[in-house]
PDB file of C-alpha atoms in Angstrom:
ATOM      1  CA  MET A 249      -8.819 -19.448 -72.149  1.00 41.00           C
ATOM      2  CA  SER A 250     -12.303 -20.132 -70.365  1.00 40.00           C
ATOM      3  CA  ALA A 251     -13.396 -20.118 -67.168  1.00 39.00           C
ATOM      4  CA  SER A 252     -14.323 -23.601 -66.172  1.00 38.00           C
ATOM      5  CA  SER A 253     -11.260 -24.820 -68.002  1.00 38.00           C
ATOM      6  CA  VAL A 254      -9.686 -22.424 -65.071  1.00 36.00           C
ATOM      7  CA  HIS A 255     -11.568 -23.972 -62.694  1.00 40.00           C
ATOM      8  CA  SER A 256     -10.391 -27.219 -63.755  1.00 41.00           C
ATOM      9  CA  GLY A 257      -6.456 -26.338 -63.311  1.00 44.00           C
ATOM     10  CA  SER A 258      -6.998 -25.118 -59.943  1.00 46.00           C
ATOM     11  CA  GLY A 259      -9.535 -28.252 -58.945  1.00 53.00           C
ATOM     12  CA  THR A 260      -6.017 -30.213 -60.237  1.00 56.00           C
ATOM     13  CA  ILE A 261      -3.768 -28.876 -57.908  1.00 52.00           C
ATOM     14  CA  ALA A 262      -6.080 -29.303 -55.509  1.00 52.00           C
ATOM     15  CA  ASN A 263      -6.156 -33.088 -56.447  1.00 57.00           C
ATOM     16  CA  TYR A 264      -2.443 -33.259 -56.076  1.00 53.00           C
ATOM     17  CA  ALA A 265      -2.257 -31.906 -52.854  1.00 52.00           C
ATOM     18  CA  LYS A 266      -5.114 -35.040 -51.906  1.00 53.00           C
ATOM     19  CA  LYS A 267      -2.791 -37.562 -53.351  1.00 53.00           C
ATOM     20  CA  ILE A 268       0.363 -36.044 -51.347  1.00 52.00           C
ATOM     21  CA  ASN A 269      -1.092 -35.603 -47.979  1.00 50.00           C
ATOM     22  CA  PRO A 270      -4.938 -36.892 -48.071  1.00 49.00           C
ATOM     23  CA  THR A 271      -4.845 -37.745 -43.810  1.00 48.00           C
ATOM     24  CA  LYS A 272      -3.292 -34.877 -41.537  1.00 42.00           C
ATOM     25  CA  ARG A 273       0.019 -36.868 -40.923  1.00 44.00           C
ATOM     26  CA  PRO A 274       2.986 -35.140 -42.036  1.00 44.00           C
ATOM     27  CA  ASP A 275       4.481 -36.535 -44.781  1.00 83.00           C
ATOM     28  CA  VAL A 276       7.747 -34.053 -45.538  1.00 92.00           C
ATOM     29  CA  GLU A 277      10.665 -34.544 -42.899  1.00 94.00           C
ATOM     30  CA  ILE A 278      13.309 -32.711 -41.399  1.00 96.00           C
ATOM     31  CA  HIS A 279      16.544 -34.567 -39.737  1.00 96.00           C
ATOM     32  CA  ILE A 280      19.619 -31.372 -38.675  1.00 97.00           C
ATOM     33  CA  ASP A 281      22.493 -33.660 -38.295  1.00 96.00           C
ATOM     34  CA  ASP A 282      23.401 -33.807 -34.355  1.00 94.00           C
ATOM     35  CA  HIS A 283      20.863 -32.217 -33.113  1.00 93.00           C
ATOM     36  CA  HIS A 284      19.253 -32.484 -29.892  1.00 89.00           C
ATOM     37  CA  GLU A 285      16.044 -30.638 -28.257  1.00 87.00           C
ATOM     38  CA  GLY A 286      17.391 -27.377 -26.684  1.00 84.00           C
ATOM     39  CA  LYS A 287      20.664 -26.860 -28.880  1.00 90.00           C
ATOM     40  CA  THR A 288      21.234 -23.556 -29.551  1.00 90.00           C
ATOM     41  CA  TYR A 289      23.143 -22.495 -32.931  1.00 94.00           C
ATOM     42  CA  THR A 290      26.105 -19.287 -33.814  1.00 93.00           C
ATOM     43  CA  THR A 291      27.010 -17.808 -36.320  1.00 93.00           C
ATOM     44  CA  PHE A 292      28.945 -19.721 -39.326  1.00 94.00           C
ATOM     45  CA  ASP A 293      27.878 -23.316 -37.468  1.00 94.00           C
ATOM     46  CA  ALA A 294      26.898 -25.816 -40.273  1.00 95.00           C
ATOM     47  CA  LEU A 295      23.572 -26.438 -40.569  1.00 96.00           C
ATOM     48  CA  SER A 296      23.679 -29.911 -42.670  1.00 97.00           C
ATOM     49  CA  GLY A 297      21.137 -32.884 -42.985  1.00 97.00           C
ATOM     50  CA  ARG A 298      18.036 -34.536 -45.027  1.00 96.00           C
ATOM     51  CA  ALA A 299      14.419 -33.665 -46.090  1.00 96.00           C
ATOM     52  CA  LEU A 300      12.445 -37.203 -46.269  1.00 95.00           C
ATOM     53  CA  ILE A 301       9.715 -36.594 -48.067  1.00 93.00           C
ATOM     54  CA  THR A 302       7.298 -39.224 -48.298  1.00 91.00           C
ATOM     55  CA  ALA A 303       3.778 -40.038 -51.229  1.00 86.00           C
ATOM     56  CA  PRO A 304       1.392 -41.889 -49.986  1.00 84.00           C
ATOM     57  CA  HIS A 305      -0.251 -41.993 -53.641  1.00 85.00           C
ATOM     58  CA  ASP A 306       1.691 -41.537 -56.905  1.00 86.00           C
ATOM     59  CA  ALA A 307       1.648 -37.915 -57.212  1.00 83.00           C
ATOM     60  CA  PRO A 308       3.593 -35.073 -60.203  1.00 89.00           C
ATOM     61  CA  PHE A 309       5.405 -32.040 -58.788  1.00 91.00           C
ATOM     62  CA  ASP A 310       7.688 -29.713 -60.417  1.00 91.00           C
ATOM     63  CA  GLU A 311      10.284 -28.527 -57.635  1.00 93.00           C
ATOM     64  CA  ILE A 312      11.648 -29.284 -54.447  1.00 94.00           C
ATOM     65  CA  GLN A 313      12.357 -26.176 -51.831  1.00 95.00           C
ATOM     66  CA  ILE A 314      14.697 -26.353 -49.103  1.00 97.00           C
ATOM     67  CA  THR A 315      15.111 -23.105 -47.618  1.00 97.00           C
ATOM     68  CA  LEU A 316      16.589 -21.720 -44.201  1.00 97.00           C
ATOM     69  CA  GLU A 317      14.173 -18.395 -43.094  1.00 97.00           C
ATOM     70  CA  GLY A 318      14.508 -16.108 -40.371  1.00 96.00           C
ATOM     71  CA  VAL A 319      11.149 -13.906 -39.776  1.00 96.00           C
ATOM     72  CA  THR A 320       9.799 -11.412 -37.104  1.00 95.00           C
ATOM     73  CA  ARG A 321       6.246 -11.490 -35.843  1.00 93.00           C
ATOM     74  CA  THR A 322       4.239  -9.008 -34.049  1.00 93.00           C
ATOM     75  CA  TYR A 323       0.536  -7.849 -33.041  1.00 91.00           C
ATOM     76  CA  VAL A 324      -0.973  -4.794 -31.685  1.00 88.00           C
ATOM     77  CA  GLU A 325      -4.882  -5.299 -30.485  1.00 84.00           C
ATOM     78  CA  ASN A 326      -7.033  -3.200 -31.288  1.00 81.00           C
ATOM     79  CA  ILE A 327      -8.965  -2.381 -28.710  1.00 76.00           C
ATOM     80  CA  SER A 328     -13.095  -1.390 -29.364  1.00 70.00           C
ATOM     81  CA  HIS A 329     -15.724  -0.416 -27.166  1.00 68.00           C
ATOM     82  CA  SER A 330     -17.764  -3.992 -28.400  1.00 66.00           C
ATOM     83  CA  SER A 331     -16.504  -7.107 -26.126  1.00 61.00           C
ATOM     84  CA  ALA A 332     -14.885  -8.982 -29.213  1.00 67.00           C
ATOM     85  CA  THR A 333     -11.317  -8.290 -29.424  1.00 72.00           C
ATOM     86  CA  SER A 334      -9.224  -8.229 -32.721  1.00 82.00           C
ATOM     87  CA  LYS A 335      -5.427  -8.487 -33.546  1.00 85.00           C
ATOM     88  CA  THR A 336      -3.657  -6.535 -36.583  1.00 89.00           C
ATOM     89  CA  THR A 337      -0.633  -9.315 -37.406  1.00 92.00           C
ATOM     90  CA  ALA A 338       3.046  -7.944 -38.804  1.00 94.00           C
ATOM     91  CA  VAL A 339       5.002 -10.261 -40.412  1.00 94.00           C
ATOM     92  CA  HIS A 340       8.167  -9.574 -42.098  1.00 93.00           C
ATOM     93  CA  ARG A 341      10.861 -12.184 -43.414  1.00 94.00           C
ATOM     94  CA  PHE A 342      14.674 -10.646 -43.421  1.00 94.00           C
ATOM     95  CA  LEU A 343      16.322 -14.222 -44.336  1.00 95.00           C
ATOM     96  CA  LYS A 344      15.930 -16.378 -46.879  1.00 95.00           C
ATOM     97  CA  LEU A 345      18.534 -18.928 -47.981  1.00 96.00           C
ATOM     98  CA  ILE A 346      18.049 -21.275 -50.086  1.00 96.00           C
ATOM     99  CA  MET A 347      19.485 -24.892 -50.866  1.00 96.00           C
ATOM    100  CA  PRO A 348      20.133 -25.711 -54.783  1.00 95.00           C
ATOM    101  CA  ILE A 349      18.937 -29.234 -55.345  1.00 95.00           C
ATOM    102  CA  PRO A 350      20.924 -30.843 -58.875  1.00 94.00           C
ATOM    103  CA  GLU A 351      18.593 -32.092 -61.692  1.00 93.00           C
ATOM    104  CA  THR A 352      19.832 -35.562 -60.533  1.00 93.00           C
ATOM    105  CA  ALA A 353      18.410 -35.355 -56.995  1.00 93.00           C
ATOM    106  CA  TYR A 354      14.916 -35.303 -58.964  1.00 94.00           C
ATOM    107  CA  PRO A 355      12.959 -38.525 -59.801  1.00 91.00           C
ATOM    108  CA  GLN A 356      12.389 -38.954 -64.020  1.00 90.00           C
ATOM    109  CA  PRO A 357       9.296 -38.099 -63.713  1.00 91.00           C
ATOM    110  CA  ARG A 358       8.742 -35.989 -61.439  1.00 90.00           C
ATOM    111  CA  ILE A 359       6.358 -38.246 -60.416  1.00 90.00           C
ATOM    112  CA  ALA A 360       6.911 -39.233 -56.253  1.00 89.00           C
ATOM    113  CA  ALA A 361       5.793 -43.038 -56.296  1.00 89.00           C
ATOM    114  CA  ALA A 362       3.346 -44.176 -53.680  1.00 88.00           C
ATOM    115  CA  GLY A 363       5.358 -45.197 -50.268  1.00 88.00           C
ATOM    116  CA  LYS A 364       8.468 -44.518 -51.775  1.00 90.00           C
ATOM    117  CA  THR A 365      10.349 -41.679 -49.751  1.00 92.00           C
ATOM    118  CA  TYR A 366      12.632 -39.633 -51.285  1.00 93.00           C
ATOM    119  CA  ILE A 367      16.000 -38.217 -49.605  1.00 95.00           C
ATOM    120  CA  PHE A 368      17.563 -34.514 -50.338  1.00 96.00           C
ATOM    121  CA  PRO A 369      20.301 -33.654 -48.138  1.00 96.00           C
ATOM    122  CA  PHE A 370      20.767 -29.857 -47.438  1.00 97.00           C
ATOM    123  CA  ASN A 371      23.478 -27.752 -46.203  1.00 97.00           C
ATOM    124  CA  PHE A 372      22.985 -24.310 -44.410  1.00 97.00           C
ATOM    125  CA  VAL A 373      25.506 -22.134 -42.735  1.00 97.00           C
ATOM    126  CA  ILE A 374      24.861 -18.923 -40.632  1.00 96.00           C
ATOM    127  CA  PRO A 375      25.802 -16.241 -41.772  1.00 95.00           C
ATOM    128  CA  GLU A 376      27.607 -13.222 -40.340  1.00 92.00           C
ATOM    129  CA  GLN A 377      24.836 -10.738 -41.335  1.00 92.00           C
ATOM    130  CA  LEU A 378      21.971 -10.358 -43.669  1.00 92.00           C
ATOM    131  CA  LEU A 379      22.821  -8.804 -47.223  1.00 88.00           C
ATOM    132  CA  PRO A 380      23.260  -5.090 -47.590  1.00 84.00           C
ATOM    133  CA  THR A 381      19.518  -4.823 -49.168  1.00 85.00           C
ATOM    134  CA  ALA A 382      18.374  -5.422 -46.129  1.00 85.00           C
ATOM    135  CA  CYS A 383      19.110  -1.878 -44.610  1.00 85.00           C
ATOM    136  CA  THR A 384      18.823   0.503 -47.589  1.00 86.00           C
ATOM    137  CA  HIS A 385      17.197   3.421 -45.202  1.00 86.00           C
ATOM    138  CA  PRO A 386      19.664   6.693 -45.297  1.00 86.00           C
ATOM    139  CA  SER A 387      21.965   6.984 -42.025  1.00 81.00           C
ATOM    140  CA  ASP A 388      24.299   9.665 -40.902  1.00 81.00           C
ATOM    141  CA  ALA A 389      27.272   6.906 -39.864  1.00 76.00           C
ATOM    142  CA  ASP A 390      28.544   3.714 -40.997  1.00 78.00           C
ATOM    143  CA  HIS A 391      27.797   1.891 -37.690  1.00 77.00           C
ATOM    144  CA  VAL A 392      24.061   2.644 -37.881  1.00 83.00           C
ATOM    145  CA  HIS A 393      24.399   0.480 -41.324  1.00 83.00           C
ATOM    146  CA  THR A 394      26.291  -2.491 -39.988  1.00 84.00           C
ATOM    147  CA  ALA A 395      23.790  -2.801 -37.169  1.00 85.00           C
ATOM    148  CA  HIS A 396      21.304  -2.924 -38.330  1.00 89.00           C
ATOM    149  CA  VAL A 397      22.402  -5.997 -41.228  1.00 91.00           C
ATOM    150  CA  GLN A 398      22.824  -8.072 -37.777  1.00 92.00           C
ATOM    151  CA  LEU A 399      21.443 -11.019 -37.515  1.00 93.00           C
ATOM    152  CA  PRO A 400      18.902 -10.631 -34.605  1.00 93.00           C
ATOM    153  CA  SER A 401      19.155 -13.190 -31.694  1.00 92.00           C
ATOM    154  CA  SER A 402      16.315 -15.837 -31.960  1.00 93.00           C
ATOM    155  CA  MET A 403      13.427 -14.326 -29.017  1.00 92.00           C
ATOM    156  CA  GLY A 404      10.005 -15.187 -28.122  1.00 90.00           C
ATOM    157  CA  ASP A 405       9.260 -18.398 -28.864  1.00 88.00           C
ATOM    158  CA  ARG A 406       8.008 -20.438 -26.017  1.00 82.00           C
ATOM    159  CA  GLU A 407       7.738 -23.310 -27.089  1.00 82.00           C
ATOM    160  CA  LEU A 408      11.673 -23.953 -28.589  1.00 81.00           C
ATOM    161  CA  SER A 409      13.225 -22.889 -25.167  1.00 74.00           C
ATOM    162  CA  ILE A 410      12.263 -23.471 -21.845  1.00 69.00           C
ATOM    163  CA  LEU A 411      13.998 -20.562 -20.613  1.00 74.00           C
ATOM    164  CA  ASP A 412      12.023 -16.752 -20.666  1.00 79.00           C
ATOM    165  CA  ASP A 413      14.149 -14.898 -22.414  1.00 83.00           C
ATOM    166  CA  LEU A 414      11.305 -11.633 -20.908  1.00 86.00           C
ATOM    167  CA  ALA A 415      10.342 -11.040 -24.575  1.00 88.00           C
ATOM    168  CA  PRO A 416       6.934  -9.405 -24.515  1.00 89.00           C
ATOM    169  CA  GLU A 417       4.867 -11.952 -25.971  1.00 86.00           C
ATOM    170  CA  MET A 418       3.512  -9.677 -28.921  1.00 89.00           C
ATOM    171  CA  SER A 419       7.074 -10.109 -30.495  1.00 91.00           C
ATOM    172  CA  LYS A 420       8.763 -13.142 -32.024  1.00 93.00           C
ATOM    173  CA  ILE A 421      11.979 -13.773 -34.005  1.00 95.00           C
ATOM    174  CA  GLN A 422      12.222 -17.332 -35.553  1.00 95.00           C
ATOM    175  CA  TYR A 423      14.503 -19.285 -37.554  1.00 96.00           C
ATOM    176  CA  SER A 424      13.443 -22.637 -39.212  1.00 96.00           C
ATOM    177  CA  ILE A 425      14.512 -24.720 -41.867  1.00 97.00           C
ATOM    178  CA  ASN A 426      11.216 -24.843 -44.080  1.00 97.00           C
ATOM    179  CA  ALA A 427      10.859 -28.026 -46.885  1.00 96.00           C
ATOM    180  CA  LYS A 428       8.115 -28.039 -49.881  1.00 93.00           C
ATOM    181  CA  VAL A 429       6.948 -29.932 -52.655  1.00 92.00           C
ATOM    182  CA  VAL A 430       6.027 -27.209 -55.390  1.00 91.00           C
ATOM    183  CA  LYS A 431       4.122 -27.209 -58.209  1.00 89.00           C
ATOM    184  CA  TYR A 432       3.334 -24.915 -60.985  1.00 89.00           C
ATOM    185  CA  THR A 433      -0.038 -24.020 -62.271  1.00 84.00           C
ATOM    186  CA  GLU A 434       0.128 -22.784 -66.405  1.00 80.00           C
ATOM    187  CA  PHE A 435      -3.006 -19.914 -65.932  1.00 76.00           C
ATOM    188  CA  PRO A 436      -2.070 -18.103 -63.650  1.00 76.00           C
ATOM    189  CA  LYS A 437       1.468 -18.627 -63.653  1.00 76.00           C
ATOM    190  CA  LYS A 438       2.123 -19.712 -60.244  1.00 86.00           C
ATOM    191  CA  SER A 439       3.699 -21.936 -57.628  1.00 86.00           C
ATOM    192  CA  THR A 440       1.048 -24.117 -55.380  1.00 87.00           C
ATOM    193  CA  SER A 441       2.591 -25.433 -51.834  1.00 88.00           C
ATOM    194  CA  LEU A 442       0.839 -28.814 -51.817  1.00 86.00           C
ATOM    195  CA  VAL A 443       3.061 -29.960 -48.812  1.00 89.00           C
ATOM    196  CA  GLY A 444       5.955 -28.379 -46.617  1.00 91.00           C
ATOM    197  CA  GLY A 445       7.509 -29.453 -42.899  1.00 93.00           C
ATOM    198  CA  SER A 446       9.533 -27.401 -40.520  1.00 94.00           C
ATOM    199  CA  LYS A 447      12.131 -27.807 -38.321  1.00 95.00           C
ATOM    200  CA  LYS A 448      12.109 -24.705 -35.787  1.00 95.00           C
ATOM    201  CA  LEU A 449      16.133 -23.214 -34.837  1.00 94.00           C
ATOM    202  CA  GLN A 450      17.672 -21.430 -31.567  1.00 93.00           C
ATOM    203  CA  ILE A 451      20.169 -19.264 -33.446  1.00 94.00           C
ATOM    204  CA  ILE A 452      21.961 -16.552 -30.915  1.00 91.00           C
ATOM    205  CA  PRO A 453      24.776 -14.849 -32.974  1.00 92.00           C
ATOM    206  CA  MET A 454      28.061 -13.269 -32.568  1.00 89.00           C
ATOM    207  CA  VAL A 455      28.259  -9.824 -32.202  1.00 85.00           C
ATOM    208  CA  ALA A 456      31.880  -7.674 -32.593  1.00 79.00           C
ATOM    209  CA  GLU A 457      32.282  -6.065 -29.440  1.00 79.00           C
ATOM    210  CA  ALA A 458      31.974  -2.338 -30.518  1.00 74.00           C
ATOM    211  CA  PRO A 459      33.969   0.243 -30.136  1.00 75.00           C
ATOM    212  CA  PRO A 460      33.718   3.194 -26.880  1.00 78.00           C
ATOM    213  CA  MET A 461      31.081   5.548 -27.779  1.00 77.00           C
ATOM    214  CA  SER A 462      32.313   8.740 -28.950  1.00 77.00           C
ATOM    215  CA  ILE A 463      30.199  11.438 -26.757  1.00 78.00           C
ATOM    216  CA  SER A 464      29.815  14.858 -27.557  1.00 78.00           C
ATOM    217  CA  GLU A 465      29.263  18.028 -25.755  1.00 77.00           C
ATOM    218  CA  ASP A 466      25.962  17.029 -26.971  1.00 79.00           C
ATOM    219  CA  ASP A 467      25.654  13.891 -25.787  1.00 78.00           C
ATOM    220  CA  LYS A 468      26.357  15.378 -22.021  1.00 74.00           C
ATOM    221  CA  GLY A 469      22.736  14.968 -20.804  1.00 76.00           C
ATOM    222  CA  ASP A 470      22.536  11.872 -21.772  1.00 82.00           C
ATOM    223  CA  TYR A 471      26.096  10.609 -20.857  1.00 83.00           C
ATOM    224  CA  LEU A 472      28.497  11.899 -17.574  1.00 82.00           C
ATOM    225  CA  LEU A 473      31.627   9.796 -17.719  1.00 82.00           C
ATOM    226  CA  SER A 474      32.818  12.764 -14.886  1.00 85.00           C
ATOM    227  CA  LYS A 475      31.832  15.227 -12.404  1.00 87.00           C
ATOM    228  CA  THR A 476      33.945  17.752 -10.617  1.00 90.00           C
ATOM    229  CA  LYS A 477      33.428  19.044  -7.174  1.00 90.00           C
ATOM    230  CA  SER A 478      34.828  21.852  -5.377  1.00 87.00           C
ATOM    231  CA  LEU A 479      36.365  21.001  -1.220  1.00 87.00           C
ATOM    232  CA  ARG A 480      35.728  23.866   1.107  1.00 83.00           C
ATOM    233  CA  LYS A 481      36.291  23.944   4.812  1.00 80.00           C
ATOM    234  CA  GLY A 482      32.933  26.011   5.707  1.00 77.00           C
ATOM    235  CA  MET A 483      30.096  27.284   3.726  1.00 75.00           C
ATOM    236  CA  PHE A 484      31.908  30.906   3.495  1.00 75.00           C
ATOM    237  CA  SER A 485      35.137  29.946   3.550  1.00 77.00           C
ATOM    238  CA  GLY A 486      37.313  29.778   0.938  1.00 78.00           C
ATOM    239  CA  LYS A 487      37.995  26.978  -1.358  1.00 81.00           C
ATOM    240  CA  LEU A 488      40.241  24.587  -0.190  1.00 84.00           C
ATOM    241  CA  GLY A 489      40.949  22.260  -3.751  1.00 88.00           C
ATOM    242  CA  LYS A 490      38.427  20.195  -5.590  1.00 90.00           C
ATOM    243  CA  ILE A 491      37.849  16.563  -6.308  1.00 92.00           C
ATOM    244  CA  THR A 492      36.862  14.947  -9.305  1.00 93.00           C
ATOM    245  CA  VAL A 493      35.572  11.704 -10.481  1.00 92.00           C
ATOM    246  CA  LEU A 494      35.938  10.011 -13.570  1.00 89.00           C
ATOM    247  CA  ALA A 495      34.808   6.937 -14.652  1.00 85.00           C
ATOM    248  CA  ASP A 496      35.397   4.939 -17.893  1.00 83.00           C
ATOM    249  CA  GLN A 497      32.662   3.121 -20.040  1.00 80.00           C
ATOM    250  CA  THR A 498      31.312  -0.255 -19.509  1.00 79.00           C
ATOM    251  CA  ALA A 499      32.575  -2.804 -20.815  1.00 78.00           C
ATOM    252  CA  ALA A 500      30.622  -5.625 -23.260  1.00 76.00           C
ATOM    253  CA  ILE A 501      29.104  -8.190 -21.680  1.00 76.00           C
ATOM    254  CA  VAL A 502      30.407 -11.307 -23.006  1.00 78.00           C
ATOM    255  CA  LEU A 503      28.854 -15.377 -23.214  1.00 75.00           C
ATOM    256  CA  PRO A 504      30.442 -18.299 -23.421  1.00 75.00           C
ATOM    257  CA  PRO A 505      29.719 -20.070 -27.208  1.00 71.00           C
ATOM    258  CA  PRO A 506      26.996 -21.705 -27.258  1.00 69.00           C
ATOM    259  CA  GLY A 507      27.239 -25.561 -25.923  1.00 65.00           C
ATOM    260  CA  SER A 508      30.143 -24.552 -23.849  1.00 59.00           C
ATOM    261  CA  SER A 509      30.174 -25.457 -20.037  1.00 52.00           C
ATOM    262  CA  SER A 510      31.316 -23.103 -19.062  1.00 48.00           C
ATOM    263  CA  LEU A 511      29.257 -20.219 -16.505  1.00 41.00           C
TER     264      LEU A 511
END
């Protein structure tokens, strides 16, 4: 295939994108059933709704992708002698659930008609934990792997919650439902997102109460659950006895479920 034909193929994809979204207004809307601003979700909550896609002009496409995703973002500022500052950013997608869309839900042929709104329903359930492949490094105890595959709570997104969760500015954990229109190129073989939309979610997952810690002799420097003191009548007198103070391990803090009126 010649270079001119490759350029022509990329130009065709650009034309598709312009047809689907010639203006900057959003053409993909995501509606979640019984959702309201500030709502918090937790483990096993159902996320049902629909994605509405409208094309201002006729435009062919190949696939609609609707996903529930969890992403962590962090950055560090690079300190230099110059006045300009830069940031090194890291992004990790730890969760991606894909909603299967049946063939009958697509228009035939797969061309988005001008002015017509296509509705694609979706159903997700917030999982109890991540897949085992999310934590593959060796560990000395099973509870370490269990802790590493737990869903983290939403954190650091001040646009989503008015409450200050005390997260540092450079750290964010974000959940969202995303929908996008995809077109595949023949050469090179890859997918191109023509237009997309996103709906952020606030998620605080349930966490099972852990058993009491097993404190060994090596941990006595960090944890002290008992202390014994000898009793004397005077500095040079013999011991009258001893007094021992014992403490139980601190119990877990139990939060009310999201949406509850309990304090």
